Structures are given as structure tokens and as C-alpha cells.
């Protein structure tokens, strides 16, 4: 380890960047990293992410505790601020971005100044693999915290969207070109910048099958945000952005491969899902979205048709893993576990209720009753409804909670109105019942009626006597 100045003693940056998708990009970058190639890993990265790369590896971190993590690896460690970096390298890897490269012991670079410092450290013909967080990405739109306020000790400059960071892929290209770099590949990453599991390049997002891409982004967001408190469900925002053609603009991060000079021969894969390239993307739209749309329209024939075809073609795949193209029902990800048809239908019922979606059966307000209705519509026996031993966790979304509270308030208001109506009807019916009993007693000549009648006559006679006096 070599101290270059500005290092932070006793400091460690939490949550280093990693993830299988970034690992696959680095594997695809291997042709550029030969024996003797000088590689700089700028920022806190997971040691297992870059330890297998050939060449002469150097890691730049600002905290001494992070530098100690690399002691047992054949990596040279530079501990200090980016402002003190003077060496030059053939390849620079900055998948953590540039936000955690400056220290409190030196100048505070903005995004442009940090990029210029990395460009100065890049040799002519060298390659830069850089990740840029999108301040208007889906992960920011669903975050409950305010990014321009300090929440941890690392947030001594909570600039947020007021930084000079580029806000679109087109502007990112222009900024890199202005620094003398040639962009060879630019991809959009989901669901979190520090550990994406789905990356797609611009041409694929613009012209590829939107249904499959939206489903992949939605699945990645669901896994990353399981049980996490958010403002709104990131699965819906991610898939809606891609279907609307705004996937690149609303992606949580962009990953770019640029060269100082002419572009190199390396081409990164168009789509990365998990640990490798995504197989050929099938056409069609996600079954879950088609079913939700039919429920919102109260289109009962379409619901029955989709449910019946689902249990006939792909009965063991969940609705969020089936693509529908006309009459073809294809599984999107074969690696996802299969379940029983009734459990798959139950999970869709849970999604329908948890998301606060409108559905044609307002009386089916709980999972069991709605599952029974859907099973009957699919042509399956609705009783008994099986229990889901491994339910898929969902994000703890505030908007969906608010929608469920609103629906409960509507149900309570409706129940209160019904109670008031019933009470008024009971008062009317009670009066009618008393009059009917009097008439029955009169016509039947019962003793009680005769006594009551004599009492009434005596009372009227007493009133007349008093009036005469």
C-alpha cells in the first residue's frame, strides 16, 4: 500500500460496488487486459469482482480500512484522494462512479473535474469503463429519503441533482466526447447502481422487444427491493419506463466503455441478465400486465381467456415469468422455480390486491376469496385454496399502502351508509309492525285489546268532562 496524500485514516466506504452483471462486463473486457497492462480500479469495489483480471492491478481507495482489504491480493493499493493521482494506466475501471474518490483532506471535485482527473490518468488509446448514477433514475424516484440532506458521515457533500452530472445518455456521450473520449458502448443498469443485475444497451432498449426487457427490469427490481420501504413500487415504474421508450432516461445508472482516441475492438454484450448474457429475447407482453389490464377494464372474457390459456400452456410458471405473443405463451426465465398452478394463481391474486388494482370482483377483498374466483375463471377447482409456503417478497410501497387505505375507507363508508339505511328501515318497519299488531288484536277481539279500548274510552270521557267544567 502506498499513501499518495489525502488519505482518510480509520475510514471505510460501506457497500462497495459489485454484482454478477458487472462481473460479466469485466470478463468481456479481458481482451484489453493482457500481461503487463496497467489497470486502475478507482473507488471501492468488491475485491472478488476484479481480483481475477490479468495485468498489473492497482486499486485507488480513500480509506485506510478499505485499503487493508486488498492486502492478501496481488494488487497495488493507492490510498488517498483522486486529486493526488499522478500515475497513468492503460485501463481504468470506475464502476462505483466518481462520487467516492475525493476526501475531506483535499479538494472536492465535482463530476466533470473527477472525469478530467481520470482522463489525465488514462494513456492514449486506453479504455475507461465508467458507471454514472442517474439522479432521476427509478431508484431515486422511489426513495423515501432526501438525497440533498446528510444521512451518514459519508454525505459531507449532499449535492444530489444539483451536481453537474449529465442527466441523459445523450449528454453523457457529449461530455465524454468533449474530453477526447470515443464512446464504444453505453448501457443502462437496473435496479441499483452499486449492484445491478440487468444491463441493456441503447439500441436494444430502443428497438428490442419491450415486453421481455420490461419483465427483466421488473424482476430485477422486485428482487432488489424485497421488503424495502419505498415511495412507490419500483417494478411498475421500471417496466412502464421501458414500455414507454424511456428506459434509458429513467435507468438507475449508465455504464459506458470509452477509449482515449479510436474505439477499441472490444464490444460488450447488448443485454446482461444476472451472471451472463440474456438469451434471445422472445416477443410478446408479460402475462401479469395483460391480466392486470383486463382487470382494470373489467373485461371478464379476456380474463377468462388468459387464465385458461395460462393454466393450459404454462401451468407451473408464475404470471410475472410468462410472455404472451398472440396464442403463444413462453417462459421468460427458465431458471426461476416452478410452482403448482393454484399457487401461481394465488401469487397473481396477491399482486392484484397488494398493488391496489381495480378488479371486477369487489366482494373478493382477501387473497383466499380472490384466488378462488380466479381459479374458477381458469377452469380449476377452487377448493381448497393451497397455501404458498414460499411467497415472493414484495417492496413495502407507501403508494400502494395509501391506495389500500383509501379502498378500506371507501368500504367503511359504504358499510356505514348501509347501516344507516338499515336502521331507518328498521324504525319504519317497527312502526308498521306495531300498527299491524293493533289491527290483529282488534279483529281477533282479544282481552288485551278490549281493555285497551275501554281505557281509551274512559280517557276520552274524562277529557270531555274536564272541558265542560
Coordinates of C-alpha atoms in Angstrom, one line a residue:
X1 CA 0.0 0.0 0.0
X2 CA 1.2 3.5 -0.9
X3 CA -0.2 6.7 0.6
X4 CA -0.5 9.3 -2.1
X5 CA -2.0 12.1 0.0
X6 CA -5.4 13.0 1.3
X7 CA -6.0 9.5 2.7
X8 CA -8.6 9.1 5.5
X9 CA -7.4 7.2 8.5
X10 CA -9.9 4.9 10.1
X11 CA -12.4 5.3 7.3
X12 CA -14.2 2.8 5.2
X13 CA -16.8 3.2 2.5
X14 CA -19.7 0.9 3.1
X15 CA -21.3 -1.2 0.4
X16 CA -18.6 -1.5 -2.3
X17 CA -19.7 -1.9 -5.8
X18 CA -20.1 -5.4 -7.1
X19 CA -22.7 -7.8 -8.5
X20 CA -22.7 -10.5 -11.2
X21 CA -23.6 -8.2 -14.0
X22 CA -20.6 -6.0 -13.5
X23 CA -18.5 -9.2 -13.2
X24 CA -19.7 -10.3 -16.7
X25 CA -18.8 -6.9 -18.2
X26 CA -15.3 -7.3 -16.8
X27 CA -15.0 -10.8 -18.3
X28 CA -15.9 -9.3 -21.7
X29 CA -13.2 -6.7 -21.2
X30 CA -10.4 -9.3 -20.8
X31 CA -9.1 -8.9 -24.4
X32 CA -8.0 -5.4 -23.5
X33 CA -6.2 -6.6 -20.3
X34 CA -3.1 -8.5 -21.3
X35 CA 0.0 -9.3 -19.3
X36 CA 1.7 -6.1 -18.4
X37 CA -1.4 -3.9 -18.9
X38 CA -1.7 -1.4 -16.2
X39 CA -5.3 -1.4 -14.8
X40 CA -6.6 1.1 -12.3
X41 CA -9.7 0.2 -10.2
X42 CA -10.9 3.6 -9.0
X43 CA -13.1 3.6 -5.9
X44 CA -14.5 1.0 -3.5
X45 CA -15.1 -2.3 -5.5
X46 CA -15.7 -5.8 -4.2
X47 CA -12.3 -7.5 -4.3
X48 CA -13.8 -10.6 -5.8
X49 CA -15.1 -8.5 -8.7
X50 CA -11.7 -7.5 -10.1
X51 CA -9.2 -9.9 -8.5
X52 CA -9.3 -12.3 -11.4
X53 CA -8.4 -9.8 -14.0
X54 CA -4.9 -10.2 -15.6
X55 CA -2.4 -7.4 -15.9
X56 CA -1.0 -5.2 -13.2
X57 CA -3.8 -4.2 -11.0
X58 CA -3.9 -1.0 -8.9
X59 CA -6.7 0.0 -6.6
X60 CA -7.4 3.6 -5.6
X61 CA -9.3 4.0 -2.3
X62 CA -9.6 6.9 0.0
X63 CA -10.0 5.0 3.3
X64 CA -7.2 3.0 5.0
X65 CA -9.6 0.3 6.2
X66 CA -10.7 -0.3 2.6
X67 CA -7.0 -0.5 1.6
X68 CA -6.4 -3.2 4.1
X69 CA -9.0 -5.4 2.3
X70 CA -6.6 -5.8 -0.6
X71 CA -3.6 -6.9 1.5
X72 CA -3.8 -10.6 0.6
X73 CA -4.3 -10.0 -3.1
X74 CA -1.7 -9.3 -5.8
X75 CA -2.9 -5.7 -6.2
X76 CA -1.0 -2.5 -5.7
X77 CA -3.1 -0.1 -3.5
X78 CA -3.1 3.6 -3.7
X79 CA -4.7 5.2 -0.6
X80 CA -5.7 8.8 -0.9
X81 CA -7.6 11.4 -2.9
X82 CA -8.1 11.4 -6.7
X83 CA -6.6 14.9 -6.7
X84 CA -3.2 13.3 -5.7
X85 CA -3.2 10.7 -8.5
X86 CA -0.2 11.1 -10.8
X87 CA 0.3 7.7 -12.4
X88 CA -1.1 6.7 -15.8
X89 CA -2.8 3.5 -16.8
X90 CA -4.0 1.5 -19.9
X91 CA -7.4 0.6 -18.5
X92 CA -9.4 2.4 -15.8
X93 CA -12.4 0.7 -14.1
X94 CA -14.7 3.1 -12.2
X95 CA -17.9 1.1 -11.8
X96 CA -18.5 2.9 -8.5
X97 CA -18.6 6.2 -10.3
X98 CA -16.6 9.2 -9.1
X99 CA -18.5 10.3 -6.0
X100 CA -16.3 8.4 -3.6
X101 CA -12.9 9.3 -4.9
X102 CA -12.3 12.6 -3.1
X103 CA -11.6 13.0 0.6
X104 CA -12.1 15.6 3.3
X105 CA -8.4 16.2 3.3
X106 CA -8.3 17.6 -0.3
X107 CA -10.2 19.5 -2.9
X108 CA -13.8 18.4 -3.5
X109 CA -14.1 17.7 -7.2
X110 CA -17.5 17.8 -9.0
X111 CA -18.4 15.2 -11.6
X112 CA -16.6 17.0 -14.5
X113 CA -13.4 17.6 -12.6
X114 CA -13.3 14.0 -11.5
X115 CA -13.8 12.8 -15.1
X116 CA -11.0 15.1 -16.2
X117 CA -8.7 13.7 -13.5
X118 CA -9.4 10.1 -14.7
X119 CA -8.8 11.2 -18.3
X120 CA -5.4 12.6 -17.3
X121 CA -4.5 9.2 -15.7
X122 CA -5.6 7.4 -18.9
X123 CA -2.9 6.7 -21.5
X124 CA -3.6 7.4 -25.2
X125 CA -5.5 4.5 -26.6
X126 CA -6.6 3.4 -23.2
X127 CA -10.0 2.3 -22.1
X128 CA -12.3 3.7 -19.5
X129 CA -15.2 1.7 -18.0
X130 CA -17.3 4.1 -16.1
X131 CA -20.6 3.9 -14.3
X132 CA -22.7 7.1 -13.9
X133 CA -25.6 7.3 -11.4
X134 CA -28.8 8.8 -12.8
X135 CA -30.2 11.3 -10.3
X136 CA -33.6 11.0 -11.9
X137 CA -33.5 7.2 -12.1
X138 CA -36.2 4.9 -10.8
X139 CA -34.2 4.2 -7.6
X140 CA -34.3 7.9 -6.8
X141 CA -38.0 8.3 -7.7
X142 CA -39.0 5.6 -5.2
X143 CA -36.5 6.6 -2.4
X144 CA -38.1 7.9 0.8
X145 CA -35.0 9.8 1.9
X146 CA -34.0 13.3 0.7
X147 CA -30.7 13.0 -1.2
X148 CA -29.7 16.6 -0.5
X149 CA -29.5 16.0 3.2
X150 CA -26.7 14.3 5.1
X151 CA -27.8 10.9 6.4
X152 CA -24.4 9.3 7.1
X153 CA -20.9 10.6 7.7
X154 CA -20.0 10.0 4.1
X155 CA -22.6 12.6 3.0
X156 CA -20.5 15.7 3.7
X157 CA -21.5 17.0 0.2
X158 CA -25.1 16.0 -0.3
X159 CA -25.4 17.7 -3.7
X160 CA -27.8 15.3 -5.3
X161 CA -29.4 16.5 -8.6
X162 CA -27.6 19.9 -8.2
X163 CA -24.3 18.4 -9.3
X164 CA -23.1 18.9 -12.9
X165 CA -23.5 15.2 -13.7
X166 CA -25.1 14.6 -17.1
X167 CA -28.8 13.7 -16.9
X168 CA -29.3 11.8 -20.1
X169 CA -27.3 9.2 -22.1
X170 CA -27.0 11.7 -25.0
X171 CA -25.5 14.3 -22.7
X172 CA -23.2 11.7 -21.2
X173 CA -21.9 10.9 -24.7
X174 CA -21.3 14.6 -25.4
X175 CA -19.4 15.2 -22.1
X176 CA -17.1 12.2 -22.8
X177 CA -16.6 13.3 -26.4
X178 CA -15.6 16.8 -25.1
X179 CA -12.9 15.2 -23.0
X180 CA -11.4 13.5 -26.1
X181 CA -13.0 10.1 -25.5
X182 CA -14.7 7.9 -28.0
X183 CA -17.8 6.0 -26.7
X184 CA -17.8 2.4 -27.8
X185 CA -20.7 1.1 -25.7
X186 CA -23.3 2.6 -23.4
X187 CA -25.7 0.5 -21.3
X188 CA -28.4 1.2 -18.8
X189 CA -28.3 -0.7 -15.5
X190 CA -31.1 -1.9 -13.1
X191 CA -32.1 -1.9 -10.3
X192 CA -29.4 -0.3 -8.2
X193 CA -26.2 1.4 -9.4
X194 CA -23.9 -0.4 -6.9
X195 CA -25.1 -3.9 -7.8
X196 CA -27.1 -4.2 -11.0
X197 CA -28.4 -7.5 -12.2
X198 CA -29.8 -6.3 -15.6
X199 CA -27.9 -4.2 -18.1
X200 CA -29.1 -3.3 -21.6
X201 CA -27.5 -1.1 -24.2
X202 CA -29.3 1.8 -26.0
X203 CA -30.2 0.1 -29.3
X204 CA -31.7 -2.9 -27.5
X205 CA -33.8 -0.6 -25.3
X206 CA -35.0 1.4 -28.2
X207 CA -35.7 -1.3 -30.7
X208 CA -35.7 -4.6 -28.8
X209 CA -38.8 -6.5 -27.5
X210 CA -40.2 -4.1 -24.9
X211 CA -42.2 -6.8 -23.1
X212 CA -39.2 -9.0 -22.4
X213 CA -37.0 -6.1 -21.4
X214 CA -39.7 -4.6 -19.1
X215 CA -40.2 -8.0 -17.5
X216 CA -36.5 -8.4 -16.9
X217 CA -36.1 -5.0 -15.3
X218 CA -39.3 -5.5 -13.2
X219 CA -38.0 -8.9 -11.9
X220 CA -34.6 -7.4 -11.1
X221 CA -36.3 -4.5 -9.2
X222 CA -38.6 -6.9 -7.3
X223 CA -35.6 -9.0 -6.1
X224 CA -33.6 -5.9 -5.0
X225 CA -36.4 -4.1 -3.2
X226 CA -38.0 -7.0 -1.5
X227 CA -39.4 -5.9 1.9
X228 CA -37.7 -2.5 1.5
X229 CA -39.6 0.7 2.3
X230 CA -40.2 2.8 -0.8
X231 CA -42.5 5.5 -2.0
X232 CA -43.8 3.5 -4.9
X233 CA -43.4 0.1 -6.4
X234 CA -40.1 0.2 -8.5
X235 CA -41.3 -2.9 -10.5
X236 CA -44.2 -0.9 -12.0
X237 CA -42.0 2.2 -12.7
X238 CA -39.2 0.2 -14.3
X239 CA -41.5 -1.8 -16.6
X240 CA -43.6 1.3 -17.5
X241 CA -40.5 3.3 -18.4
X242 CA -39.2 0.6 -20.8
X243 CA -42.5 0.1 -22.4
X244 CA -42.9 3.8 -22.9
X245 CA -39.5 4.1 -24.5
X246 CA -37.9 5.9 -21.6
X247 CA -35.9 3.1 -20.2
X248 CA -32.5 4.7 -20.8
X249 CA -33.6 8.1 -19.4
X250 CA -35.0 6.6 -16.2
X251 CA -32.4 3.9 -15.6
X252 CA -30.7 4.0 -12.2
X253 CA -27.3 4.1 -13.8
X254 CA -25.4 4.2 -17.1
X255 CA -22.3 2.1 -17.8
X256 CA -20.1 3.4 -20.6
X257 CA -17.0 2.0 -22.3
X258 CA -14.9 4.8 -23.9
X259 CA -11.5 5.0 -25.4
X260 CA -9.0 7.8 -25.4
X261 CA -8.7 8.0 -29.2
X262 CA -10.1 5.5 -31.6
X263 CA -12.5 2.9 -30.3
X264 CA -11.0 -0.5 -29.5
X265 CA -12.1 -3.8 -30.9
X266 CA -13.9 -5.0 -27.7
X267 CA -17.7 -5.0 -27.8
X268 CA -19.7 -5.6 -24.7
X269 CA -22.9 -7.7 -24.8
X270 CA -26.2 -6.0 -25.7
X271 CA -28.0 -7.4 -22.7
X272 CA -26.7 -8.8 -19.4
X273 CA -29.0 -10.6 -17.0
X274 CA -27.5 -12.0 -13.8
X275 CA -24.2 -13.7 -14.5
X276 CA -24.3 -13.8 -18.2
X277 CA -25.8 -12.5 -21.5
X278 CA -29.5 -12.7 -21.7
X279 CA -30.7 -15.4 -24.2
X280 CA -32.6 -14.4 -27.3
X281 CA -35.4 -12.2 -26.2
X282 CA -38.9 -13.6 -27.0
X283 CA -41.6 -11.2 -28.3
X284 CA -44.8 -10.5 -26.5
X285 CA -46.0 -8.8 -23.4
X286 CA -45.9 -10.0 -19.8
X287 CA -48.9 -12.1 -18.8
X288 CA -49.2 -10.3 -15.5
X289 CA -49.5 -7.0 -17.2
X290 CA -52.2 -8.3 -19.6
X291 CA -54.2 -9.8 -16.7
X292 CA -54.0 -6.5 -14.7
X293 CA -55.1 -4.5 -17.8
X294 CA -58.0 -6.8 -18.3
X295 CA -59.0 -6.5 -14.6
X296 CA -58.8 -2.7 -14.8
X297 CA -61.1 -2.7 -17.8
X298 CA -63.4 -5.3 -16.1
X299 CA -63.0 -7.4 -19.3
X300 CA -64.2 -10.7 -18.0
X301 CA -64.0 -12.6 -21.3
X302 CA -60.3 -11.6 -21.7
X303 CA -59.6 -12.5 -18.1
X304 CA -61.1 -16.0 -18.5
X305 CA -59.3 -16.5 -21.9
X306 CA -55.9 -15.5 -20.5
X307 CA -56.3 -17.6 -17.3
X308 CA -57.5 -20.7 -19.2
X309 CA -54.6 -20.4 -21.7
X310 CA -52.1 -19.9 -18.9
X311 CA -53.0 -23.0 -17.0
X312 CA -53.2 -24.9 -20.2
X313 CA -49.8 -23.8 -21.7
X314 CA -47.6 -22.8 -18.8
X315 CA -49.3 -24.0 -15.6
X316 CA -46.2 -24.1 -13.4
X317 CA -44.8 -20.7 -14.3
X318 CA -45.9 -17.6 -12.4
X319 CA -47.7 -14.7 -14.2
X320 CA -44.6 -12.5 -14.0
X321 CA -42.5 -15.0 -15.9
X322 CA -44.7 -15.7 -18.9
X323 CA -44.7 -13.7 -22.1
X324 CA -47.8 -13.8 -24.3
X325 CA -47.5 -13.3 -28.1
X326 CA -50.9 -13.9 -29.6
X327 CA -51.6 -17.5 -28.7
X328 CA -48.1 -18.4 -27.7
X329 CA -47.2 -18.5 -24.0
X330 CA -43.5 -18.6 -23.5
X331 CA -41.4 -18.7 -20.3
X332 CA -39.1 -15.7 -19.9
X333 CA -36.6 -17.1 -17.4
X334 CA -36.2 -20.8 -17.2
X335 CA -34.1 -20.6 -14.1
X336 CA -37.0 -19.4 -11.9
X337 CA -38.5 -22.1 -9.7
X338 CA -41.8 -23.7 -10.9
X339 CA -44.8 -23.9 -8.7
X340 CA -48.2 -25.6 -8.7
X341 CA -50.9 -23.9 -10.9
X342 CA -53.1 -23.0 -7.9
X343 CA -50.1 -21.3 -6.2
X344 CA -49.2 -19.4 -9.3
X345 CA -52.8 -18.1 -9.5
X346 CA -52.6 -17.2 -5.8
X347 CA -49.5 -15.2 -6.3
X348 CA -51.2 -13.2 -9.0
X349 CA -54.1 -12.6 -6.7
X350 CA -51.7 -11.3 -4.1
X351 CA -50.1 -9.0 -6.6
X352 CA -53.6 -7.7 -7.6
X353 CA -54.6 -6.9 -4.1
X354 CA -51.2 -5.6 -2.9
X355 CA -50.9 -3.2 -5.8
X356 CA -54.3 -1.7 -5.1
X357 CA -55.5 -2.5 -8.7
X358 CA -59.1 -2.3 -9.6
X359 CA -60.7 -5.7 -10.2
X360 CA -64.2 -6.9 -11.3
X361 CA -65.0 -8.7 -8.0
X362 CA -65.2 -6.1 -5.2
X363 CA -66.6 -8.6 -2.8
X364 CA -63.4 -10.7 -3.1
X365 CA -61.4 -8.4 -0.9
X366 CA -58.9 -11.0 0.5
X367 CA -56.4 -13.3 -1.1
X368 CA -58.3 -16.6 -0.4
X369 CA -61.6 -15.4 -1.9
X370 CA -60.0 -13.7 -4.9
X371 CA -57.8 -16.8 -5.6
X372 CA -61.0 -19.0 -5.5
X373 CA -62.6 -16.7 -8.1
X374 CA -59.6 -16.7 -10.4
X375 CA -59.2 -20.5 -10.1
X376 CA -62.8 -20.9 -11.1
X377 CA -62.3 -18.5 -14.0
X378 CA -59.3 -20.5 -15.1
X379 CA -61.3 -23.7 -15.1
X380 CA -59.6 -25.2 -12.0
X381 CA -61.3 -26.4 -8.8
X382 CA -61.2 -23.5 -6.4
X383 CA -61.5 -25.6 -3.2
X384 CA -59.3 -26.0 -1.2
X385 CA -57.0 -23.0 -1.9
X386 CA -53.5 -24.1 -1.3
X387 CA -51.1 -22.1 1.0
X388 CA -48.0 -20.6 -0.5
X389 CA -45.1 -21.9 1.6
X390 CA -42.6 -19.5 -0.1
X391 CA -44.4 -16.3 -1.1
X392 CA -42.4 -13.9 -3.1
X393 CA -41.5 -10.8 -1.0
X394 CA -42.6 -7.5 -2.4
X395 CA -41.5 -3.9 -1.8
X396 CA -43.1 -2.1 1.2
X397 CA -44.6 0.6 -1.0
X398 CA -46.2 3.7 0.5
X399 CA -48.3 4.5 -2.5
X400 CA -49.8 1.0 -2.6
X401 CA -50.4 1.3 1.2
X402 CA -52.2 4.6 0.6
X403 CA -54.3 3.0 -2.1
X404 CA -55.3 0.1 0.1
X405 CA -56.2 2.5 3.0
X406 CA -58.3 4.5 0.5
X407 CA -60.2 1.4 -0.6
X408 CA -60.8 0.4 3.0
X409 CA -62.1 3.9 3.8
X410 CA -64.5 3.5 0.8
X411 CA -65.6 0.1 2.1
X412 CA -66.2 1.5 5.6
X413 CA -68.1 4.5 4.3
X414 CA -70.3 2.2 2.2
X415 CA -70.8 -0.1 5.1
X416 CA -71.8 2.9 7.3
X417 CA -74.3 4.1 4.7
X418 CA -75.8 0.6 4.5
X419 CA -76.1 0.5 8.3
X420 CA -77.8 3.9 8.4
X421 CA -80.2 2.7 5.7
X422 CA -81.0 -0.5 7.5
X423 CA -81.5 1.4 10.8
X424 CA -84.0 3.8 9.2
X425 CA -85.8 0.8 7.6
X426 CA -86.0 -0.9 10.9
X427 CA -87.6 2.1 12.5
X428 CA -90.2 2.2 9.7
X429 CA -90.8 -1.5 9.9
X430 CA -91.1 -1.4 13.7
X431 CA -93.9 1.2 13.4
X432 CA -95.7 -0.8 10.8
X433 CA -95.4 -3.9 12.9
X434 CA -97.0 -2.2 16.0
X435 CA -99.9 -0.9 13.9
X436 CA -100.4 -4.4 12.4
X437 CA -100.4 -5.9 15.8
X438 CA -103.1 -3.5 17.0
X439 CA -105.2 -4.3 14.0
X440 CA -104.8 -8.0 14.6
X441 CA -105.8 -7.6 18.2
X442 CA -108.9 -5.6 17.1
X443 CA -110.1 -8.1 14.6
X444 CA -109.4 -11.1 16.9
X445 CA -111.2 -9.5 19.9
X446 CA -108.5 -10.3 22.4
X447 CA -108.9 -9.3 26.0
X448 CA -105.9 -7.1 25.9
X449 CA -107.3 -5.1 23.0
X450 CA -110.8 -4.7 24.8
X451 CA -109.1 -3.5 28.0
X452 CA -107.0 -1.0 26.0
X453 CA -110.1 0.2 24.1
X454 CA -112.1 0.7 27.4
X455 CA -109.2 2.6 28.8
X456 CA -109.1 4.8 25.8
X457 CA -112.8 5.5 26.1
X458 CA -112.5 6.3 29.8
X459 CA -109.7 8.7 29.0
X460 CA -111.7 10.5 26.3
X461 CA -114.7 10.8 28.6
X462 CA -112.5 12.3 31.4
X463 CA -111.2 14.8 28.9
X464 CA -114.7 15.9 27.8
X465 CA -115.8 16.3 31.5
X466 CA -112.8 18.5 32.2
X467 CA -113.5 20.6 29.2
X468 CA -117.2 21.1 30.2
X469 CA -116.2 22.4 33.6

